[in-house]
Short mmCIF file of C-alpha atoms in Angstrom, two decimals:
data_model
loop_
_atom_site.label_atom_id
_atom_site.label_comp_id
_atom_site.label_asym_id
_atom_site.label_seq_id
_atom_site.Cartn_x
_atom_site.Cartn_y
_atom_site.Cartn_z
CA MET A 1 32.36 -3.13 4.64
CA GLU A 2 34.68 -3.07 7.64
CA ILE A 3 33.13 -4.71 10.72
CA GLN A 4 33.11 -2.33 13.69
CA LYS A 5 32.47 -3.15 17.33
CA TYR A 6 29.21 -1.33 17.87
CA THR A 7 25.90 -2.35 19.33
CA GLN A 8 22.99 -2.10 16.90
CA ASN A 9 21.65 1.08 18.48
CA GLU A 10 25.12 2.65 18.55
CA TYR A 11 25.55 1.88 14.86
CA ILE A 12 22.16 3.44 14.02
CA GLU A 13 22.95 6.55 16.08
CA LYS A 14 26.39 6.93 14.47
CA ASN A 15 24.91 6.70 10.96
CA LYS A 16 21.60 8.53 11.45
CA GLU A 17 22.37 11.41 9.12
CA ARG A 18 23.61 9.10 6.36
CA PHE A 19 20.55 6.88 6.72
CA LEU A 20 18.38 9.96 6.10
CA GLU A 21 20.53 11.35 3.26
CA GLU A 22 20.35 8.04 1.40
CA LEU A 23 16.57 7.88 1.82
CA PHE A 24 16.27 11.46 0.56
CA SER A 25 18.24 10.57 -2.58
CA ILE A 26 15.46 8.20 -3.71
CA LEU A 27 12.62 10.36 -2.36
CA LYS A 28 13.74 13.14 -4.70
CA ILE A 29 13.10 10.96 -7.75
CA PRO A 30 9.44 11.20 -8.97
CA SER A 31 9.01 7.47 -9.64
CA ILE A 32 5.30 7.72 -10.54
CA SER A 33 4.29 4.42 -12.09
CA THR A 34 0.78 5.31 -13.27
CA ASP A 35 1.96 8.12 -15.59
CA SER A 36 4.09 7.09 -18.58
CA ARG A 37 5.71 10.54 -18.65
CA TYR A 38 7.71 9.49 -15.58
CA LYS A 39 9.06 6.25 -17.02
CA LYS A 40 12.65 7.56 -17.07
CA ASP A 41 12.34 8.62 -13.43
CA VAL A 42 11.10 5.17 -12.44
CA VAL A 43 14.12 3.57 -14.16
CA LYS A 44 16.42 6.15 -12.55
CA CYS A 45 15.01 5.36 -9.12
CA ALA A 46 15.58 1.64 -9.65
CA SER A 47 19.20 2.32 -10.59
CA GLU A 48 19.80 4.56 -7.57
CA LEU A 49 18.16 2.01 -5.26
CA ALA A 50 20.32 -0.82 -6.63
CA ASN A 51 23.40 1.33 -6.03
CA LEU A 52 22.34 1.97 -2.42
CA LEU A 53 21.73 -1.74 -1.87
CA GLU A 54 25.30 -2.52 -2.94
CA LYS A 55 26.72 0.25 -0.74
CA SER A 56 24.77 -1.21 2.19
CA GLY A 57 26.49 -4.57 1.85
CA ILE A 58 23.79 -6.40 -0.09
CA GLU A 59 25.26 -8.81 -2.65
CA LYS A 60 24.28 -10.05 -6.11
CA VAL A 61 22.16 -6.96 -6.67
CA THR A 62 20.37 -7.31 -10.02
CA ILE A 63 18.04 -5.01 -11.94
CA HIS A 64 15.63 -7.20 -13.91
CA THR A 65 14.02 -5.78 -17.04
CA THR A 66 10.30 -6.54 -17.37
CA LYS A 67 7.50 -5.55 -19.74
CA GLY A 68 6.78 -2.82 -17.22
CA ASN A 69 9.10 -1.31 -14.63
CA PRO A 70 12.36 -2.82 -13.32
CA ILE A 71 12.38 -5.35 -10.47
CA ILE A 72 15.41 -5.37 -8.16
CA THR A 73 16.76 -8.38 -6.29
CA GLY A 74 19.68 -8.76 -3.92
CA GLU A 75 20.75 -10.96 -1.04
CA LYS A 76 22.91 -11.35 2.03
CA ILE A 77 23.56 -15.04 2.65
CA MET A 78 24.95 -15.94 6.08
CA GLY A 79 24.84 -19.74 5.89
CA THR A 80 22.93 -22.82 4.79
CA ASN A 81 21.69 -23.45 8.34
CA CYS A 82 20.25 -19.98 8.77
CA PRO A 83 16.56 -19.21 8.20
CA THR A 84 15.82 -17.23 5.05
CA VAL A 85 13.71 -14.06 4.97
CA LEU A 86 12.40 -12.46 1.79
CA VAL A 87 11.91 -8.69 2.10
CA TYR A 88 9.40 -7.10 -0.27
CA GLY A 89 8.97 -3.39 -0.93
CA HIS A 90 8.12 -0.98 -3.74
CA TYR A 91 9.83 2.15 -4.99
CA ASP A 92 7.03 3.51 -7.18
CA VAL A 93 4.76 6.22 -5.81
CA GLN A 94 1.36 7.81 -6.36
CA PRO A 95 0.99 11.07 -8.37
CA PRO A 96 1.32 14.13 -6.09
CA ASP A 97 -1.79 15.91 -7.41
CA PRO A 98 -3.29 18.30 -6.44
CA LEU A 99 0.01 20.18 -6.30
CA ASP A 100 -1.45 23.39 -4.87
CA LEU A 101 -2.31 21.61 -1.61
CA TRP A 102 1.32 20.72 -0.80
CA ASN A 103 3.09 22.93 1.73
CA ASN A 104 6.42 22.13 0.05
CA PRO A 105 7.31 20.74 -3.40
CA PRO A 106 6.25 17.04 -3.30
CA PHE A 107 9.63 15.66 -4.36
CA GLU A 108 11.82 17.86 -2.18
CA PRO A 109 12.00 16.01 1.17
CA THR A 110 11.55 18.41 4.06
CA ILE A 111 11.76 17.75 7.79
CA THR A 112 9.16 19.65 9.82
CA ASP A 113 7.99 18.82 13.34
CA GLU A 114 10.06 15.63 13.37
CA LYS A 115 8.43 14.33 10.17
CA ILE A 116 9.75 13.77 6.65
CA TYR A 117 7.35 15.40 4.17
CA CYS A 118 7.61 14.03 0.62
CA ARG A 119 5.67 11.83 -1.79
CA GLY A 120 6.73 8.26 -1.01
CA ALA A 121 8.08 9.09 2.45
CA CYS A 122 5.82 6.47 4.04
CA ASP A 123 4.40 4.64 1.01
CA ASP A 124 6.72 2.92 0.53
CA LYS A 125 10.25 4.27 0.15
CA GLY A 126 10.72 5.15 3.81
CA GLN A 127 9.33 1.85 5.07
CA MET A 128 11.18 -0.16 2.43
CA TYR A 129 14.51 1.56 3.14
CA MET A 130 14.31 0.70 6.86
CA HIS A 131 14.91 -2.94 5.90
CA ILE A 132 18.03 -2.13 3.91
CA LYS A 133 19.48 -0.16 6.82
CA ALA A 134 18.48 -2.87 9.31
CA VAL A 135 20.41 -5.51 7.35
CA GLU A 136 23.38 -3.15 6.97
CA THR A 137 23.37 -2.64 10.74
CA LEU A 138 23.20 -6.38 11.42
CA VAL A 139 26.10 -7.08 9.07
CA ASN A 140 28.25 -4.27 10.47
CA THR A 141 27.69 -5.35 14.05
CA ASN A 142 28.53 -8.93 13.10
CA ILE A 143 25.32 -10.45 14.48
CA CYS A 144 23.34 -11.28 11.34
CA LYS A 145 22.16 -14.88 11.65
CA CYS A 146 19.52 -14.89 8.91
CA ASN A 147 19.77 -15.10 5.15
CA VAL A 148 18.02 -12.08 3.64
CA LYS A 149 16.75 -11.67 0.09
CA PHE A 150 15.31 -8.45 -1.31
CA LEU A 151 12.53 -8.14 -3.89
CA LEU A 152 11.79 -4.52 -4.75
CA GLU A 153 9.36 -3.55 -7.52
CA GLY A 154 8.16 -0.43 -9.33
CA GLU A 155 4.53 -1.28 -10.10
CA GLU A 156 2.76 -1.76 -6.77
CA GLU A 157 0.67 1.38 -7.22
CA ILE A 158 -0.65 0.04 -10.54
CA GLY A 159 -1.34 -3.52 -9.47
CA SER A 160 2.09 -5.23 -9.64
CA LYS A 161 1.42 -6.28 -13.23
CA SER A 162 4.91 -7.63 -13.97
CA LEU A 163 5.48 -9.30 -10.64
CA GLU A 164 3.19 -12.32 -11.10
CA ASP A 165 5.23 -13.57 -14.06
CA PHE A 166 8.44 -12.78 -12.18
CA LEU A 167 7.32 -14.88 -9.21
CA GLU A 168 6.65 -17.78 -11.56
CA THR A 169 9.99 -17.62 -13.37
CA HIS A 170 12.05 -16.95 -10.22
CA LYS A 171 10.10 -19.13 -7.82
CA LYS A 172 13.10 -21.21 -6.76
CA TYR A 173 15.27 -18.18 -5.99
CA LEU A 174 12.48 -16.46 -4.03
CA GLN A 175 11.76 -19.42 -1.75
CA ALA A 176 12.08 -18.37 1.88
CA ASP A 177 10.92 -19.30 5.37
CA ALA A 178 9.18 -15.94 5.79
CA ILE A 179 8.19 -12.93 3.72
CA ILE A 180 8.22 -9.57 5.48
CA ILE A 181 6.46 -6.46 4.16
CA SER A 182 6.46 -2.97 5.64
CA ASP A 183 3.75 -1.12 3.74
CA THR A 184 1.07 -0.87 6.41
CA ALA A 185 0.39 1.20 9.53
CA LEU A 186 0.48 1.05 13.30
CA ILE A 187 -2.65 1.84 15.31
CA ASN A 188 -0.78 4.86 16.71
CA LYS A 189 2.72 5.79 17.82
CA GLU A 190 2.10 4.49 21.34
CA THR A 191 0.28 1.32 20.29
CA PRO A 192 2.23 -1.11 18.07
CA SER A 193 0.25 -3.46 15.86
CA ILE A 194 0.78 -6.11 13.21
CA THR A 195 -1.58 -6.09 10.24
CA VAL A 196 -3.35 -9.44 9.80
CA GLY A 197 -5.97 -8.47 7.21
CA LEU A 198 -6.13 -6.35 4.06
CA ARG A 199 -9.06 -5.57 1.81
CA GLY A 200 -8.94 -6.48 -1.86
CA LEU A 201 -9.42 -4.06 -4.74
CA CYS A 202 -11.36 -3.77 -7.98
CA TYR A 203 -10.49 -0.62 -9.94
CA MET A 204 -12.16 0.37 -13.19
CA GLU A 205 -13.15 3.29 -15.38
CA ILE A 206 -16.54 4.11 -16.89
CA GLU A 207 -16.94 6.34 -19.94
CA VAL A 208 -20.36 7.66 -20.95
CA THR A 209 -20.73 9.04 -24.49
CA GLY A 210 -23.68 11.02 -25.83
CA PRO A 211 -23.41 13.15 -29.00
CA ASN A 212 -20.42 12.74 -31.32
CA LYS A 213 -18.97 16.13 -30.30
CA ASP A 214 -19.36 18.82 -27.64
CA LEU A 215 -22.47 20.92 -28.29
CA HIS A 216 -23.74 24.41 -27.49
CA SER A 217 -25.84 23.96 -24.33
CA GLY A 218 -28.33 26.60 -25.49
CA VAL A 219 -28.87 25.26 -29.00
CA TYR A 220 -29.03 21.58 -27.97
CA GLY A 221 -29.81 21.69 -24.23
CA GLY A 222 -33.05 19.90 -23.42
CA ALA A 223 -33.06 17.92 -26.67
CA VAL A 224 -29.86 15.83 -26.29
CA GLU A 225 -28.81 13.77 -23.26
CA ASN A 226 -25.95 15.20 -21.19
CA PRO A 227 -23.39 12.44 -20.41
CA ILE A 228 -22.31 14.14 -17.16
CA ASN A 229 -25.89 14.16 -15.92
CA VAL A 230 -26.26 10.48 -16.79
CA LEU A 231 -22.96 9.52 -15.17
CA CYS A 232 -23.84 11.34 -11.95
CA SER A 233 -27.24 9.65 -11.91
CA LEU A 234 -25.67 6.20 -12.42
CA MET A 235 -23.12 6.73 -9.67
CA HIS A 236 -25.80 8.01 -7.29
CA LYS A 237 -27.84 4.83 -7.73
CA ILE A 238 -24.99 2.53 -6.67
CA LYS A 239 -25.29 3.47 -2.98
CA ASN A 240 -28.40 4.16 -0.93
CA GLU A 241 -28.97 6.52 2.01
CA LYS A 242 -27.94 3.73 4.43
CA GLY A 243 -24.50 3.52 2.84
CA GLU A 244 -25.28 0.14 1.32
CA ILE A 245 -24.13 -0.84 -2.17
CA THR A 246 -27.18 -1.59 -4.30
CA VAL A 247 -25.51 -3.80 -6.93
CA PRO A 248 -27.41 -7.13 -6.89
CA HIS A 249 -25.44 -10.01 -5.29
CA PHE A 250 -22.59 -7.64 -4.27
CA TYR A 251 -22.67 -8.91 -0.68
CA ASP A 252 -23.36 -12.58 -1.43
CA THR A 253 -19.88 -13.84 -0.54
CA VAL A 254 -18.93 -11.26 2.09
CA ASP A 255 -17.33 -12.91 5.12
CA SER A 256 -19.43 -12.10 8.19
CA LEU A 257 -17.57 -11.94 11.48
CA SER A 258 -19.12 -13.33 14.65
CA SER A 259 -20.08 -11.01 17.50
CA GLU A 260 -17.02 -12.25 19.39
CA GLU A 261 -14.72 -11.49 16.43
CA ARG A 262 -16.23 -8.02 16.07
CA LYS A 263 -15.76 -7.40 19.80
CA LYS A 264 -12.08 -8.35 19.55
CA LEU A 265 -11.64 -6.14 16.49
CA ASN A 266 -12.99 -3.18 18.46
CA GLU A 267 -10.59 -3.65 21.37
CA GLN A 268 -8.00 -1.52 19.62
CA PRO A 269 -7.84 2.09 20.90
CA PHE A 270 -9.98 4.46 18.83
CA ASP A 271 -11.58 7.81 19.61
CA LEU A 272 -14.28 8.93 17.18
CA ASP A 273 -14.14 12.59 18.17
CA THR A 274 -10.37 12.71 17.56
CA TYR A 275 -10.90 10.95 14.24
CA LYS A 276 -13.49 13.54 13.14
CA ARG A 277 -11.35 16.48 14.29
CA SER A 278 -8.33 15.17 12.39
CA LEU A 279 -10.42 15.21 9.18
CA SER A 280 -12.35 18.43 9.93
CA LEU A 281 -15.64 16.51 9.86
CA GLU A 282 -18.86 17.19 11.72
CA GLU A 283 -20.04 13.61 11.23
CA VAL A 284 -18.80 10.35 9.73
CA PHE A 285 -20.77 8.32 7.19
CA GLY A 286 -20.84 4.66 6.31
CA GLU A 287 -22.80 1.46 6.09
CA GLU A 288 -25.57 1.31 8.65
CA GLY A 289 -25.07 -1.21 11.44
CA PHE A 290 -21.27 -0.93 11.52
CA ASN A 291 -18.88 1.46 13.26
CA THR A 292 -15.88 3.29 11.79
CA ILE A 293 -13.33 0.58 12.64
CA GLU A 294 -15.54 -2.07 11.01
CA ARG A 295 -16.39 0.06 7.98
CA THR A 296 -12.69 0.56 7.21
CA SER A 297 -11.58 -3.02 7.71
CA ILE A 298 -14.21 -5.76 7.37
CA ARG A 299 -16.81 -4.18 5.06
CA PRO A 300 -16.61 -3.64 1.27
CA THR A 301 -16.87 -0.19 -0.32
CA PHE A 302 -17.73 1.62 -3.54
CA ASP A 303 -16.08 4.98 -4.22
CA ILE A 304 -15.64 7.41 -7.09
CA ASN A 305 -11.95 8.31 -7.25
CA GLY A 306 -12.27 10.86 -10.02
CA ILE A 307 -14.97 12.25 -12.28
CA PHE A 308 -14.50 14.52 -15.26
CA GLY A 309 -16.03 15.75 -18.51
CA GLY A 310 -16.99 18.95 -20.26
CA TYR A 311 -15.29 22.28 -19.52
CA THR A 312 -13.27 22.50 -16.28
CA GLY A 313 -11.10 25.55 -17.01
CA GLU A 314 -11.34 29.05 -15.61
CA GLY A 315 -14.49 31.06 -16.26
CA ALA A 316 -17.54 29.88 -18.19
CA LYS A 317 -18.10 27.84 -21.31
CA THR A 318 -21.68 26.83 -22.04
CA VAL A 319 -21.03 23.37 -23.40
CA LEU A 320 -23.02 20.16 -23.49
CA PRO A 321 -20.19 17.58 -23.36
CA SER A 322 -19.79 14.61 -25.63
CA LYS A 323 -18.23 12.41 -22.93
CA ALA A 324 -17.99 11.99 -19.18
CA THR A 325 -15.74 9.62 -17.25
CA ALA A 326 -15.53 8.26 -13.73
CA LYS A 327 -12.75 6.26 -12.11
CA ILE A 328 -14.17 3.97 -9.44
CA SER A 329 -12.79 1.55 -6.87
CA MET A 330 -14.32 -1.17 -4.77
CA ARG A 331 -12.51 -2.35 -1.65
CA LEU A 332 -13.30 -6.00 -1.09
CA VAL A 333 -13.33 -8.33 1.88
CA PRO A 334 -12.88 -12.11 2.19
CA HIS A 335 -14.29 -14.00 0.11
CA GLN A 336 -15.07 -11.47 -2.62
CA ASN A 337 -13.36 -11.91 -5.98
CA PRO A 338 -12.36 -8.78 -7.95
CA GLU A 339 -13.22 -10.31 -11.35
CA GLU A 340 -16.67 -11.38 -10.16
CA ILE A 341 -17.36 -8.00 -8.55
CA GLU A 342 -16.33 -6.24 -11.75
CA LYS A 343 -18.88 -8.27 -13.72
CA LEU A 344 -21.65 -7.55 -11.21
CA VAL A 345 -20.98 -3.80 -11.31
CA LYS A 346 -20.80 -3.72 -15.12
CA ASN A 347 -24.04 -5.67 -15.49
CA TYR A 348 -25.88 -3.42 -13.05
CA ILE A 349 -24.69 -0.18 -14.68
CA GLU A 350 -25.61 -1.49 -18.13
CA LYS A 351 -29.07 -2.42 -16.86
CA ILE A 352 -29.86 0.99 -15.34
CA CYS A 353 -28.19 3.09 -18.05
CA PRO A 354 -30.57 4.90 -20.48
CA LYS A 355 -30.31 4.15 -24.20
CA THR A 356 -29.59 7.82 -24.91
CA VAL A 357 -25.87 7.22 -24.21
CA LYS A 358 -23.22 4.55 -24.81
CA LEU A 359 -21.03 2.94 -22.16
CA LYS A 360 -17.39 1.90 -22.24
CA PHE A 361 -15.65 0.07 -19.38
CA THR A 362 -11.89 -0.10 -18.81
CA THR A 363 -10.36 -2.43 -16.24
CA HIS A 364 -7.29 -1.12 -14.47
CA HIS A 365 -6.06 -3.33 -11.64
CA GLY A 366 -7.20 -5.26 -8.62
CA GLY A 367 -6.26 -7.77 -5.99
CA ASN A 368 -7.75 -10.30 -3.63
CA PRO A 369 -8.43 -9.62 0.05
CA VAL A 370 -6.19 -11.48 2.50
CA VAL A 371 -6.08 -12.59 6.11
CA THR A 372 -2.71 -13.70 7.49
CA SER A 373 -1.86 -16.01 10.36
CA THR A 374 -1.16 -14.90 13.93
CA ASN A 375 0.42 -18.26 14.65
CA SER A 376 3.40 -18.27 12.28
CA ASP A 377 7.02 -18.27 13.40
CA ALA A 378 7.47 -14.86 11.80
CA TYR A 379 4.47 -13.39 13.62
CA HIS A 380 5.76 -14.62 16.98
CA ALA A 381 9.23 -13.22 16.26
CA ALA A 382 7.74 -9.85 15.26
CA SER A 383 5.58 -9.81 18.38
CA LYS A 384 8.65 -10.31 20.58
CA ALA A 385 10.52 -7.62 18.64
CA PHE A 386 7.76 -5.07 19.19
CA LEU A 387 7.54 -5.99 22.87
CA GLU A 388 11.25 -5.36 23.36
CA ALA A 389 11.41 -2.19 21.26
CA TRP A 390 8.12 -0.57 22.31
CA GLY A 391 7.48 -2.12 25.70
CA LYS A 392 4.07 -3.39 24.52
CA GLU A 393 2.83 -6.46 22.72
CA PRO A 394 1.49 -5.56 19.27
CA ILE A 395 -2.24 -5.80 18.59
CA PRO A 396 -3.30 -7.87 15.54
CA ALA A 397 -5.27 -5.44 13.35
CA ARG A 398 -7.03 -5.35 10.01
CA GLU A 399 -6.50 -2.51 7.54
CA GLY A 400 -8.69 -1.07 4.84
CA GLY A 401 -6.01 -0.72 2.19
CA SER A 402 -4.91 -3.24 -0.44
CA ILE A 403 -1.57 -4.79 -1.34
CA PRO A 404 -2.28 -7.12 -4.29
CA ILE A 405 1.08 -8.84 -4.04
CA VAL A 406 0.25 -10.35 -0.62
CA SER A 407 -2.28 -12.84 -2.02
CA LEU A 408 0.12 -13.56 -4.90
CA PHE A 409 2.85 -14.48 -2.42
CA GLN A 410 0.47 -16.85 -0.67
CA LYS A 411 -0.60 -18.40 -3.98
CA LYS A 412 2.71 -18.57 -5.88
CA LEU A 413 5.27 -19.08 -3.12
CA GLN A 414 3.08 -20.79 -0.51
CA THR A 415 4.71 -18.64 2.14
CA GLU A 416 2.80 -16.64 4.74
CA PRO A 417 3.65 -12.92 4.54
CA LEU A 418 4.21 -10.87 7.69
CA LEU A 419 2.72 -7.36 7.42
CA MET A 420 4.98 -5.44 9.78
CA GLY A 421 4.33 -1.78 8.98
CA PHE A 422 5.37 1.38 10.81
CA GLY A 423 3.29 4.11 9.17
CA LEU A 424 0.45 6.04 10.77
CA ASN A 425 -2.97 6.96 9.40
CA GLU A 426 -1.99 10.61 9.82
CA ASP A 427 0.86 10.15 7.32
CA ALA A 428 -1.53 11.08 4.46
CA ILE A 429 -0.36 8.45 1.99
CA HIS A 430 -1.82 9.03 -1.51
CA SER A 431 -2.69 12.59 -0.37
CA PRO A 432 -0.92 15.95 -0.42
CA ASN A 433 1.69 16.44 2.31
CA GLU A 434 2.49 12.76 2.75
CA SER A 435 4.83 12.32 5.70
CA TYR A 436 6.74 9.76 7.72
CA GLY A 437 7.89 10.35 11.29
CA LEU A 438 11.59 10.30 12.11
CA PHE A 439 10.64 8.31 15.22
CA ASN A 440 8.88 5.70 13.08
CA TYR A 441 11.78 5.48 10.63
CA PHE A 442 14.47 4.84 13.23
CA LYS A 443 12.26 2.86 15.61
CA GLY A 444 11.30 0.74 12.62
CA ILE A 445 14.95 -0.07 11.88
CA GLU A 446 15.47 -1.02 15.53
CA THR A 447 12.38 -3.26 15.58
CA ILE A 448 13.30 -5.00 12.32
CA ILE A 449 16.75 -5.80 13.73
CA LEU A 450 15.07 -7.36 16.78
CA PHE A 451 12.81 -9.37 14.47
CA TYR A 452 15.90 -11.00 12.95
CA LYS A 453 17.32 -11.60 16.43
CA TYR A 454 14.26 -13.60 17.45
CA TYR A 455 13.60 -15.20 14.08
CA SER A 456 17.15 -16.55 13.89
CA THR A 457 16.42 -18.76 16.91
CA ILE A 458 13.84 -20.71 14.93
CA LYS A 459 15.30 -24.07 13.86
CA ARG A 460 13.07 -24.65 10.84
CA VAL A 461 14.98 -23.33 7.82
CA HIS A 462 14.64 -23.36 4.07
CA LYS A 463 17.62 -25.16 2.55
CA LEU A 464 19.35 -22.95 0.01
#
């Protein structure tokens, strides 16, 4: 690329439309990792993303074949005495269902009220692509003083199954002074924040089987157990009226915050009435003794993500179903272990399940909870970047979501990740009408550029 004499903000302004057009080109691809029918689209998205990386000035762009979906790497090396930053992001997305709740087709990016509406707009294509455009801007304004490596995967939404092996086999290449991830949210558009805690995840499926085939509910009703009835009863027994999880020993290792830590956590701006109005709720619900901020950040959960069985089509069919299934997830907090929690839940369900049905458990994916440092070089650089870009110091905040790769980075690379996200809770990730604000997209690029400005002044570097 030809080096032009622009400031960073001038370069962004000059290329705004192109920055959006390029993002739209990958948003249009339905790279849904959880559904094998979209495998070709996932591969297509990886190819398009690699092409955009090269066009942005990133070098040695490589698409790595895995047992699952492709992993993309690339780099921009500025010198052996420059600090090295590893940028992680993911190009796979959640399914768009239910389709009838979208105001526009989910893979046709649409700008309305200064927001990009599309599946993946915020999680994580929009946030990931900010980093590519930030590095392009730095290179084209001739002020890039950091080495930057990219690691982009297509399996984050299904647990990053291929990435653990990839980290092991490419450990030397992926060594860096800092790892930066934009896949989290700000407190609000006026209040910048840096995420310092994420909950873990245990995701599994329970199948309840009764008779060997669907039966007529009149002929057999009352004489044969109904698997849907049993499944609903089992699920109901896992939480009590106080919002507590009843699985024995579930809370044994839960990290309890001190009153001072809880007070600090609640210093972030939050209005319960606004929260309820935004969700069309009369009242909130959760574990007794904790408020909404605490319930969504420092407390574990149990939720049914989907339940199905029997006849669900239009009209009536008087059937006593053979099977019923529930998909369930548990969000975990430090020091809960997903494998141990899975065993506890399985044992409890087996104990309370009647002998009139059979159980089958399927493990999907999970990840460990994490807490990151507020005293790292990267955190301090990000804090200065937010202060300059937003006029406010960012608040360290914990989030309720899970990014399994974060704990893997800590374990495999021994490098502290920086969770520098720019989404908002109102962006409806994983839901119909997912969006990402134009303000957040371009302000994110500006803030990331400032991060490199401040981080490049740090003398400690990883020798390439």
